[in-house]
Amino acid sequence: MAVGLGVNDFIACCGSTKFAEQMVADGPFDTYDKAVVAAKNIWFNKVDVHGWLEAFAAHPQIGQNPSSVANKSSTSVQWSKGEQSTALATATDSSLQYKQKFGFVFLICASGRSTPEILAELKRRFSNRPIVEFEIAAQEQMKITELRLQKLFSNVDVTKAEEGRVTILGGHLTAPSIPTRVRPPITTHVLDIARGCPAGGIEVLLEMYTSQKSGPVFGQSGDDMWTFQGSSATDKDGRSGQLMKIVNELTPGVYRISFNTGKYNPDGFFPFVSIVFEVKASQKMEHFHVPLLLSPFSFSTYRGS
């Protein structure tokens, strides 16, 4: 059993105070796998925007001396040096331009990456909209947190720990064991890219296509074939509440998630937005996060983690 892990230990893994305190509250964890499952749930579902920014600020810019970051734990400083050992030659001008545009340091899980690889990724991500880049940075922070949690659980067999990490990060791979879910298999959040902030108070509806025939066909409504799965409204961070039960195996099929955007912005172009996606039989153990990036006259989405 892991003992003696306190707030400072988890701060070294992720610079968010809220994250560290919640990990202590949810622990102790007797395996690395259980700690990672809890960490993902806390980071994506309980830590707010301010907590994400606090964690980002605990990282040095790529190529910057980790010791120069204020209020950073000594353990985190040592880990940053090791993670960036092949990236210290990265040009600081590029990372400074990134920070000027987005307001936080360029965050990437640098462990094992070469300087050219990091520079290429920085260049690719520099064209992102700030609200999109903000979530990518949060996903990179989670990867870094997992690596650091593994160091905390040094008494766990390294091979077993790595298998657990692959299970969580790459659900499409076959792994020996699958951890129990801590959140519903389908989630969403809404970001108002016109205002540059989360969109709270938007009604969300989740349905599943239940016809015995083939799935829905383009140009045919089939409205009577959709079965209610759950509904909620986004909170102040733009995240929806629980849209369905927490189940280990998601029923394969076609799902539709709809947003009452007209009520949120009566002057906007869209009275509502519906996104239809399919869950394959081979994906029933995966998590489907379907965010909506919204402005008065456009919207976009992608599959997150």
mmCIF file of C-alpha atoms in Angstrom:
data_model
loop_
_atom_site.group_PDB
_atom_site.id
_atom_site.type_symbol
_atom_site.label_atom_id
_atom_site.label_comp_id
_atom_site.label_asym_id
_atom_site.label_seq_id
_atom_site.Cartn_x
_atom_site.Cartn_y
_atom_site.Cartn_z
ATOM 1 C CA MET A 1 0.000 0.000 0.000
ATOM 2 C CA ALA A 2 1.254 3.497 -0.801
ATOM 3 C CA VAL A 3 1.738 5.411 2.447
ATOM 4 C CA GLY A 4 3.117 8.808 3.368
ATOM 5 C CA LEU A 5 1.928 10.558 0.184
ATOM 6 C CA GLY A 6 0.832 14.071 1.050
ATOM 7 C CA VAL A 7 -0.052 17.309 -0.710
ATOM 8 C CA ASN A 8 3.598 18.122 -1.455
ATOM 9 C CA ASP A 9 4.097 14.743 -3.134
ATOM 10 C CA PHE A 10 1.190 15.315 -5.485
ATOM 11 C CA ILE A 11 2.136 18.982 -6.053
ATOM 12 C CA ALA A 12 5.395 17.617 -7.479
ATOM 13 C CA CYS A 13 3.318 15.629 -9.971
ATOM 14 C CA CYS A 14 0.936 18.469 -10.868
ATOM 15 C CA GLY A 15 1.276 22.064 -9.717
ATOM 16 C CA SER A 16 -2.433 22.534 -8.992
ATOM 17 C CA THR A 17 -3.166 22.831 -5.269
ATOM 18 C CA LYS A 18 -6.744 21.662 -5.827
ATOM 19 C CA PHE A 19 -5.477 18.567 -7.625
ATOM 20 C CA ALA A 20 -3.008 17.705 -4.865
ATOM 21 C CA GLU A 21 -5.518 18.198 -2.060
ATOM 22 C CA GLN A 22 -8.144 16.091 -3.832
ATOM 23 C CA MET A 23 -5.633 13.276 -4.466
ATOM 24 C CA VAL A 24 -4.875 13.169 -0.748
ATOM 25 C CA ALA A 25 -8.606 13.173 0.034
ATOM 26 C CA ASP A 26 -9.302 10.328 -2.407
ATOM 27 C CA GLY A 27 -6.266 8.248 -1.357
ATOM 28 C CA PRO A 28 -4.386 6.310 -0.286
ATOM 29 C CA PHE A 29 -3.879 4.341 -3.500
ATOM 30 C CA ASP A 30 -2.357 0.879 -3.292
ATOM 31 C CA THR A 31 -1.405 0.766 -6.980
ATOM 32 C CA TYR A 32 -0.199 3.133 -9.669
ATOM 33 C CA ASP A 33 -3.207 2.213 -11.832
ATOM 34 C CA LYS A 34 -5.699 3.365 -9.199
ATOM 35 C CA ALA A 35 -3.799 6.596 -8.639
ATOM 36 C CA VAL A 36 -3.861 7.393 -12.373
ATOM 37 C CA VAL A 37 -7.603 6.711 -12.662
ATOM 38 C CA ALA A 38 -8.247 9.053 -9.731
ATOM 39 C CA ALA A 39 -5.859 11.662 -11.139
ATOM 40 C CA LYS A 40 -7.610 11.761 -14.519
ATOM 41 C CA ASN A 41 -11.010 12.126 -12.861
ATOM 42 C CA ILE A 42 -9.795 14.918 -10.580
ATOM 43 C CA TRP A 43 -7.901 16.798 -13.280
ATOM 44 C CA PHE A 44 -10.612 16.744 -15.947
ATOM 45 C CA ASN A 45 -13.748 16.843 -13.760
ATOM 46 C CA LYS A 46 -12.890 18.634 -10.511
ATOM 47 C CA VAL A 47 -10.039 21.062 -11.141
ATOM 48 C CA ASP A 48 -11.300 24.358 -12.580
ATOM 49 C CA VAL A 49 -9.699 26.738 -15.069
ATOM 50 C CA HIS A 50 -7.718 28.503 -12.348
ATOM 51 C CA GLY A 51 -6.301 25.166 -11.215
ATOM 52 C CA TRP A 52 -5.227 24.324 -14.755
ATOM 53 C CA LEU A 53 -3.425 27.676 -15.074
ATOM 54 C CA GLU A 54 -1.770 27.162 -11.690
ATOM 55 C CA ALA A 55 -0.409 23.807 -12.879
ATOM 56 C CA PHE A 56 0.791 25.283 -16.175
ATOM 57 C CA ALA A 57 2.626 28.070 -14.334
ATOM 58 C CA ALA A 58 4.594 25.486 -12.340
ATOM 59 C CA HIS A 59 6.409 24.429 -15.524
ATOM 60 C CA PRO A 60 9.461 26.148 -16.987
ATOM 61 C CA GLN A 61 9.384 27.180 -20.608
ATOM 62 C CA ILE A 62 11.005 24.627 -22.871
ATOM 63 C CA GLY A 63 14.724 25.439 -22.688
ATOM 64 C CA GLN A 64 14.398 27.489 -19.472
ATOM 65 C CA ASN A 65 16.219 26.440 -16.308
ATOM 66 C CA PRO A 66 13.578 24.629 -14.182
ATOM 67 C CA SER A 67 15.107 26.122 -11.015
ATOM 68 C CA SER A 68 14.034 29.598 -12.144
ATOM 69 C CA VAL A 69 10.311 28.870 -11.733
ATOM 70 C CA ALA A 70 8.942 30.500 -8.593
ATOM 71 C CA ASN A 71 7.149 28.421 -5.939
ATOM 72 C CA LYS A 72 8.129 25.148 -7.571
ATOM 73 C CA SER A 73 8.822 22.072 -5.443
ATOM 74 C CA SER A 74 12.391 20.790 -5.406
ATOM 75 C CA THR A 75 11.180 17.363 -6.536
ATOM 76 C CA SER A 76 9.366 18.888 -9.498
ATOM 77 C CA VAL A 77 12.501 20.843 -10.428
ATOM 78 C CA GLN A 78 14.552 17.644 -10.592
ATOM 79 C CA TRP A 79 11.896 15.847 -12.616
ATOM 80 C CA SER A 80 11.630 18.747 -15.067
ATOM 81 C CA LYS A 81 15.386 18.616 -15.638
ATOM 82 C CA GLY A 82 15.195 14.934 -16.489
ATOM 83 C CA GLU A 83 12.100 15.271 -18.688
ATOM 84 C CA GLN A 84 13.665 18.105 -20.680
ATOM 85 C CA SER A 85 17.173 16.685 -20.827
ATOM 86 C CA THR A 86 17.022 16.382 -24.638
ATOM 87 C CA ALA A 87 15.123 19.618 -25.160
ATOM 88 C CA LEU A 88 17.238 22.253 -23.401
ATOM 89 C CA ALA A 89 18.615 23.467 -26.723
ATOM 90 C CA THR A 90 15.149 24.460 -27.953
ATOM 91 C CA ALA A 91 15.058 28.103 -29.027
ATOM 92 C CA THR A 92 13.517 30.226 -26.288
ATOM 93 C CA ASP A 93 12.293 32.873 -28.783
ATOM 94 C CA SER A 94 9.653 30.474 -30.113
ATOM 95 C CA SER A 95 8.414 29.538 -26.660
ATOM 96 C CA LEU A 96 8.292 33.210 -25.659
ATOM 97 C CA GLN A 97 6.136 33.998 -28.695
ATOM 98 C CA TYR A 98 3.873 31.122 -27.719
ATOM 99 C CA LYS A 99 3.455 32.481 -24.182
ATOM 100 C CA GLN A 100 2.730 35.957 -25.490
ATOM 101 C CA LYS A 101 -0.064 34.589 -27.688
ATOM 102 C CA PHE A 102 -1.686 32.106 -25.304
ATOM 103 C CA GLY A 103 -0.828 33.484 -21.858
ATOM 104 C CA PHE A 104 0.836 30.315 -20.549
ATOM 105 C CA VAL A 105 3.975 28.328 -21.304
ATOM 106 C CA PHE A 106 4.122 25.840 -24.158
ATOM 107 C CA LEU A 107 3.301 22.561 -22.438
ATOM 108 C CA ILE A 108 4.342 19.237 -23.913
ATOM 109 C CA CYS A 109 5.305 15.907 -22.431
ATOM 110 C CA ALA A 110 8.958 16.319 -23.434
ATOM 111 C CA SER A 111 10.272 13.064 -22.009
ATOM 112 C CA GLY A 112 12.061 11.160 -24.779
ATOM 113 C CA ARG A 113 11.429 13.830 -27.426
ATOM 114 C CA SER A 114 14.197 15.483 -29.410
ATOM 115 C CA THR A 115 14.577 19.220 -29.873
ATOM 116 C CA PRO A 116 13.442 19.103 -33.548
ATOM 117 C CA GLU A 117 10.325 17.135 -32.567
ATOM 118 C CA ILE A 118 9.403 19.668 -29.886
ATOM 119 C CA LEU A 119 9.983 22.633 -32.181
ATOM 120 C CA ALA A 120 7.839 21.039 -34.882
ATOM 121 C CA GLU A 121 5.003 20.483 -32.409
ATOM 122 C CA LEU A 122 5.297 24.050 -31.117
ATOM 123 C CA LYS A 123 5.067 25.372 -34.673
ATOM 124 C CA ARG A 124 2.056 23.166 -35.428
ATOM 125 C CA ARG A 125 0.169 24.191 -32.297
ATOM 126 C CA PHE A 126 0.992 27.892 -32.572
ATOM 127 C CA SER A 127 -1.774 28.319 -35.170
ATOM 128 C CA ASN A 128 -4.440 26.943 -32.810
ATOM 129 C CA ARG A 129 -7.126 29.153 -31.342
ATOM 130 C CA PRO A 130 -6.384 29.901 -27.670
ATOM 131 C CA ILE A 131 -9.383 28.002 -26.366
ATOM 132 C CA VAL A 132 -8.363 24.885 -28.329
ATOM 133 C CA GLU A 133 -4.738 25.133 -27.247
ATOM 134 C CA PHE A 134 -5.845 25.492 -23.628
ATOM 135 C CA GLU A 135 -7.396 22.023 -23.652
ATOM 136 C CA ILE A 136 -4.446 20.481 -25.517
ATOM 137 C CA ALA A 137 -2.158 21.870 -22.820
ATOM 138 C CA ALA A 138 -4.387 20.289 -20.161
ATOM 139 C CA GLN A 139 -4.077 16.913 -21.888
ATOM 140 C CA GLU A 140 -0.275 17.267 -22.038
ATOM 141 C CA GLN A 141 -0.238 18.131 -18.342
ATOM 142 C CA MET A 142 -2.071 14.887 -17.625
ATOM 143 C CA LYS A 143 0.574 12.910 -19.520
ATOM 144 C CA ILE A 144 3.298 14.562 -17.446
ATOM 145 C CA THR A 145 1.357 13.871 -14.260
ATOM 146 C CA GLU A 146 1.107 10.178 -15.114
ATOM 147 C CA LEU A 147 4.864 9.912 -15.647
ATOM 148 C CA ARG A 148 5.511 11.586 -12.315
ATOM 149 C CA LEU A 149 2.988 9.447 -10.471
ATOM 150 C CA GLN A 150 4.875 6.447 -11.768
ATOM 151 C CA LYS A 151 8.003 7.778 -10.068
ATOM 152 C CA LEU A 152 6.096 8.125 -6.797
ATOM 153 C CA PHE A 153 5.004 4.517 -7.014
ATOM 154 C CA SER A 154 8.571 3.238 -7.359
ATOM 155 C CA ASN A 155 7.671 0.054 -5.489
ATOM 156 C CA VAL A 156 5.354 -0.950 -8.339
ATOM 157 C CA ASP A 157 6.792 -3.170 -11.050
ATOM 158 C CA VAL A 158 7.731 -0.825 -13.916
ATOM 159 C CA THR A 159 6.396 -3.104 -16.618
ATOM 160 C CA LYS A 160 3.036 -3.465 -14.931
ATOM 161 C CA ALA A 161 2.818 0.294 -14.419
ATOM 162 C CA GLU A 162 3.578 0.998 -18.065
ATOM 163 C CA GLU A 163 0.911 -1.481 -19.169
ATOM 164 C CA GLY A 164 -1.601 0.359 -17.010
ATOM 165 C CA ARG A 165 -0.539 3.674 -18.518
ATOM 166 C CA VAL A 166 -1.037 2.348 -22.041
ATOM 167 C CA THR A 167 -4.474 1.086 -21.074
ATOM 168 C CA ILE A 168 -5.579 4.561 -20.026
ATOM 169 C CA LEU A 169 -3.866 6.693 -22.670
ATOM 170 C CA GLY A 170 -4.534 4.391 -25.605
ATOM 171 C CA GLY A 171 -7.816 2.613 -25.059
ATOM 172 C CA HIS A 172 -7.627 1.231 -28.596
ATOM 173 C CA LEU A 173 -4.746 -1.030 -27.537
ATOM 174 C CA THR A 174 -5.336 -4.394 -25.942
ATOM 175 C CA ALA A 175 -4.187 -4.435 -22.310
ATOM 176 C CA PRO A 176 -4.274 -7.094 -19.581
ATOM 177 C CA SER A 177 -6.759 -5.235 -17.389
ATOM 178 C CA ILE A 178 -9.150 -2.333 -17.707
ATOM 179 C CA PRO A 179 -9.644 0.003 -14.740
ATOM 180 C CA THR A 180 -13.166 0.684 -13.507
ATOM 181 C CA ARG A 181 -14.573 3.927 -14.894
ATOM 182 C CA VAL A 182 -14.861 6.911 -12.606
ATOM 183 C CA ARG A 183 -16.949 9.015 -15.028
ATOM 184 C CA PRO A 184 -19.604 8.297 -17.666
ATOM 185 C CA PRO A 185 -18.235 6.977 -20.976
ATOM 186 C CA ILE A 186 -19.682 9.974 -22.865
ATOM 187 C CA THR A 187 -18.980 13.516 -21.654
ATOM 188 C CA THR A 188 -18.900 16.999 -23.130
ATOM 189 C CA HIS A 189 -18.147 20.610 -22.402
ATOM 190 C CA VAL A 190 -18.816 23.844 -24.275
ATOM 191 C CA LEU A 191 -16.351 26.671 -24.867
ATOM 192 C CA ASP A 192 -17.529 30.088 -26.085
ATOM 193 C CA ILE A 193 -14.705 30.985 -28.461
ATOM 194 C CA ALA A 194 -16.194 34.430 -29.173
ATOM 195 C CA ARG A 195 -15.940 35.427 -25.521
ATOM 196 C CA GLY A 196 -12.932 33.257 -24.791
ATOM 197 C CA CYS A 197 -14.507 31.498 -21.825
ATOM 198 C CA PRO A 198 -16.508 28.389 -20.872
ATOM 199 C CA ALA A 199 -20.209 28.477 -21.779
ATOM 200 C CA GLY A 200 -22.326 27.779 -18.707
ATOM 201 C CA GLY A 201 -26.036 27.060 -18.525
ATOM 202 C CA ILE A 202 -26.395 25.323 -21.914
ATOM 203 C CA GLU A 203 -28.891 22.464 -21.894
ATOM 204 C CA VAL A 204 -27.440 19.195 -23.233
ATOM 205 C CA LEU A 205 -29.354 16.121 -24.420
ATOM 206 C CA LEU A 206 -27.883 12.671 -25.150
ATOM 207 C CA GLU A 207 -29.773 10.133 -27.305
ATOM 208 C CA MET A 208 -29.050 6.781 -28.937
ATOM 209 C CA TYR A 209 -30.337 5.475 -32.273
ATOM 210 C CA THR A 210 -32.256 2.294 -31.475
ATOM 211 C CA SER A 211 -33.739 1.131 -34.763
ATOM 212 C CA GLN A 212 -33.226 -2.544 -35.626
ATOM 213 C CA LYS A 213 -32.385 -1.427 -39.153
ATOM 214 C CA SER A 214 -29.075 0.094 -40.167
ATOM 215 C CA GLY A 215 -27.968 3.344 -38.568
ATOM 216 C CA PRO A 216 -29.393 6.769 -39.443
ATOM 217 C CA VAL A 217 -29.058 7.789 -43.061
ATOM 218 C CA PHE A 218 -28.097 11.230 -44.302
ATOM 219 C CA GLY A 219 -31.204 13.094 -45.497
ATOM 220 C CA GLN A 220 -33.653 10.994 -43.454
ATOM 221 C CA SER A 221 -34.752 12.333 -40.088
ATOM 222 C CA GLY A 222 -35.679 9.135 -38.237
ATOM 223 C CA ASP A 223 -36.575 11.234 -35.202
ATOM 224 C CA ASP A 224 -38.776 8.493 -33.768
ATOM 225 C CA MET A 225 -35.768 6.142 -33.642
ATOM 226 C CA TRP A 226 -33.794 8.139 -31.078
ATOM 227 C CA THR A 227 -34.006 7.033 -27.438
ATOM 228 C CA PHE A 228 -33.349 9.372 -24.527
ATOM 229 C CA GLN A 229 -30.180 8.557 -22.573
ATOM 230 C CA GLY A 230 -29.846 11.566 -20.301
ATOM 231 C CA SER A 231 -29.772 15.348 -20.057
ATOM 232 C CA SER A 232 -27.961 18.000 -18.099
ATOM 233 C CA ALA A 233 -26.727 21.597 -18.281
ATOM 234 C CA THR A 234 -23.187 22.932 -18.446
ATOM 235 C CA ASP A 235 -21.694 24.418 -15.276
ATOM 236 C CA LYS A 236 -19.556 27.556 -14.869
ATOM 237 C CA ASP A 237 -16.599 25.685 -16.368
ATOM 238 C CA GLY A 238 -18.675 24.682 -19.413
ATOM 239 C CA ARG A 239 -18.767 21.016 -18.383
ATOM 240 C CA SER A 240 -21.950 19.007 -18.553
ATOM 241 C CA GLY A 241 -23.241 17.065 -15.625
ATOM 242 C CA GLN A 242 -23.734 13.309 -15.833
ATOM 243 C CA LEU A 243 -25.418 12.512 -19.157
ATOM 244 C CA MET A 244 -25.607 8.759 -18.584
ATOM 245 C CA LYS A 245 -24.831 6.106 -16.017
ATOM 246 C CA ILE A 246 -21.257 5.150 -15.242
ATOM 247 C CA VAL A 247 -20.844 1.775 -16.942
ATOM 248 C CA ASN A 248 -17.692 -0.108 -17.834
ATOM 249 C CA GLU A 249 -18.957 -1.160 -21.274
ATOM 250 C CA LEU A 250 -20.621 1.409 -23.499
ATOM 251 C CA THR A 251 -23.302 -0.040 -25.759
ATOM 252 C CA PRO A 252 -22.040 0.148 -29.357
ATOM 253 C CA GLY A 253 -24.201 2.179 -31.708
ATOM 254 C CA VAL A 254 -24.915 5.680 -32.987
ATOM 255 C CA TYR A 255 -25.328 8.501 -30.490
ATOM 256 C CA ARG A 256 -26.582 12.071 -30.828
ATOM 257 C CA ILE A 257 -25.633 14.846 -28.443
ATOM 258 C CA SER A 258 -27.601 18.098 -28.784
ATOM 259 C CA PHE A 259 -26.987 21.563 -27.326
ATOM 260 C CA ASN A 260 -29.665 24.221 -26.782
ATOM 261 C CA THR A 261 -27.513 27.005 -28.207
ATOM 262 C CA GLY A 262 -30.476 29.195 -29.096
ATOM 263 C CA LYS A 263 -31.387 29.644 -25.460
ATOM 264 C CA TYR A 264 -27.769 30.462 -24.602
ATOM 265 C CA ASN A 265 -27.471 33.033 -27.392
ATOM 266 C CA PRO A 266 -30.871 34.078 -28.815
ATOM 267 C CA ASP A 267 -29.164 36.318 -31.386
ATOM 268 C CA GLY A 268 -26.920 33.550 -32.689
ATOM 269 C CA PHE A 269 -27.310 31.659 -35.950
ATOM 270 C CA PHE A 270 -27.992 28.215 -34.446
ATOM 271 C CA PRO A 271 -31.233 27.494 -32.516
ATOM 272 C CA PHE A 272 -29.589 24.212 -31.495
ATOM 273 C CA VAL A 273 -26.601 22.086 -32.474
ATOM 274 C CA SER A 274 -26.629 18.273 -32.789
ATOM 275 C CA ILE A 275 -23.558 16.097 -33.188
ATOM 276 C CA VAL A 276 -23.967 12.468 -34.311
ATOM 277 C CA PHE A 277 -21.179 9.949 -33.772
ATOM 278 C CA GLU A 278 -20.748 6.178 -33.770
ATOM 279 C CA VAL A 279 -19.252 3.913 -31.123
ATOM 280 C CA LYS A 280 -17.842 0.725 -32.646
ATOM 281 C CA ALA A 281 -17.948 -2.622 -30.842
ATOM 282 C CA SER A 282 -14.167 -2.452 -30.510
ATOM 283 C CA GLN A 283 -14.484 0.923 -28.738
ATOM 284 C CA LYS A 284 -16.970 0.026 -26.005
ATOM 285 C CA MET A 285 -14.324 0.353 -23.277
ATOM 286 C CA GLU A 286 -13.143 3.764 -24.468
ATOM 287 C CA HIS A 287 -14.120 7.213 -23.253
ATOM 288 C CA PHE A 288 -15.788 9.631 -25.686
ATOM 289 C CA HIS A 289 -15.401 13.324 -24.867
ATOM 290 C CA VAL A 290 -17.252 15.484 -27.414
ATOM 291 C CA PRO A 291 -16.545 19.177 -26.783
ATOM 292 C CA LEU A 292 -18.332 21.990 -28.607
ATOM 293 C CA LEU A 293 -16.420 25.126 -29.626
ATOM 294 C CA LEU A 294 -19.121 27.719 -30.153
ATOM 295 C CA SER A 295 -19.444 31.231 -31.555
ATOM 296 C CA PRO A 296 -22.578 33.094 -32.693
ATOM 297 C CA PHE A 297 -22.109 32.045 -36.338
ATOM 298 C CA SER A 298 -19.957 28.912 -36.276
ATOM 299 C CA PHE A 299 -19.174 25.840 -34.262
ATOM 300 C CA SER A 300 -16.680 22.981 -34.345
ATOM 301 C CA THR A 301 -16.012 19.798 -32.446
ATOM 302 C CA TYR A 302 -13.537 16.956 -32.186
ATOM 303 C CA ARG A 303 -13.087 13.832 -30.135
ATOM 304 C CA GLY A 304 -11.144 14.599 -26.962
ATOM 305 C CA SER A 305 -9.900 12.276 -24.241
#
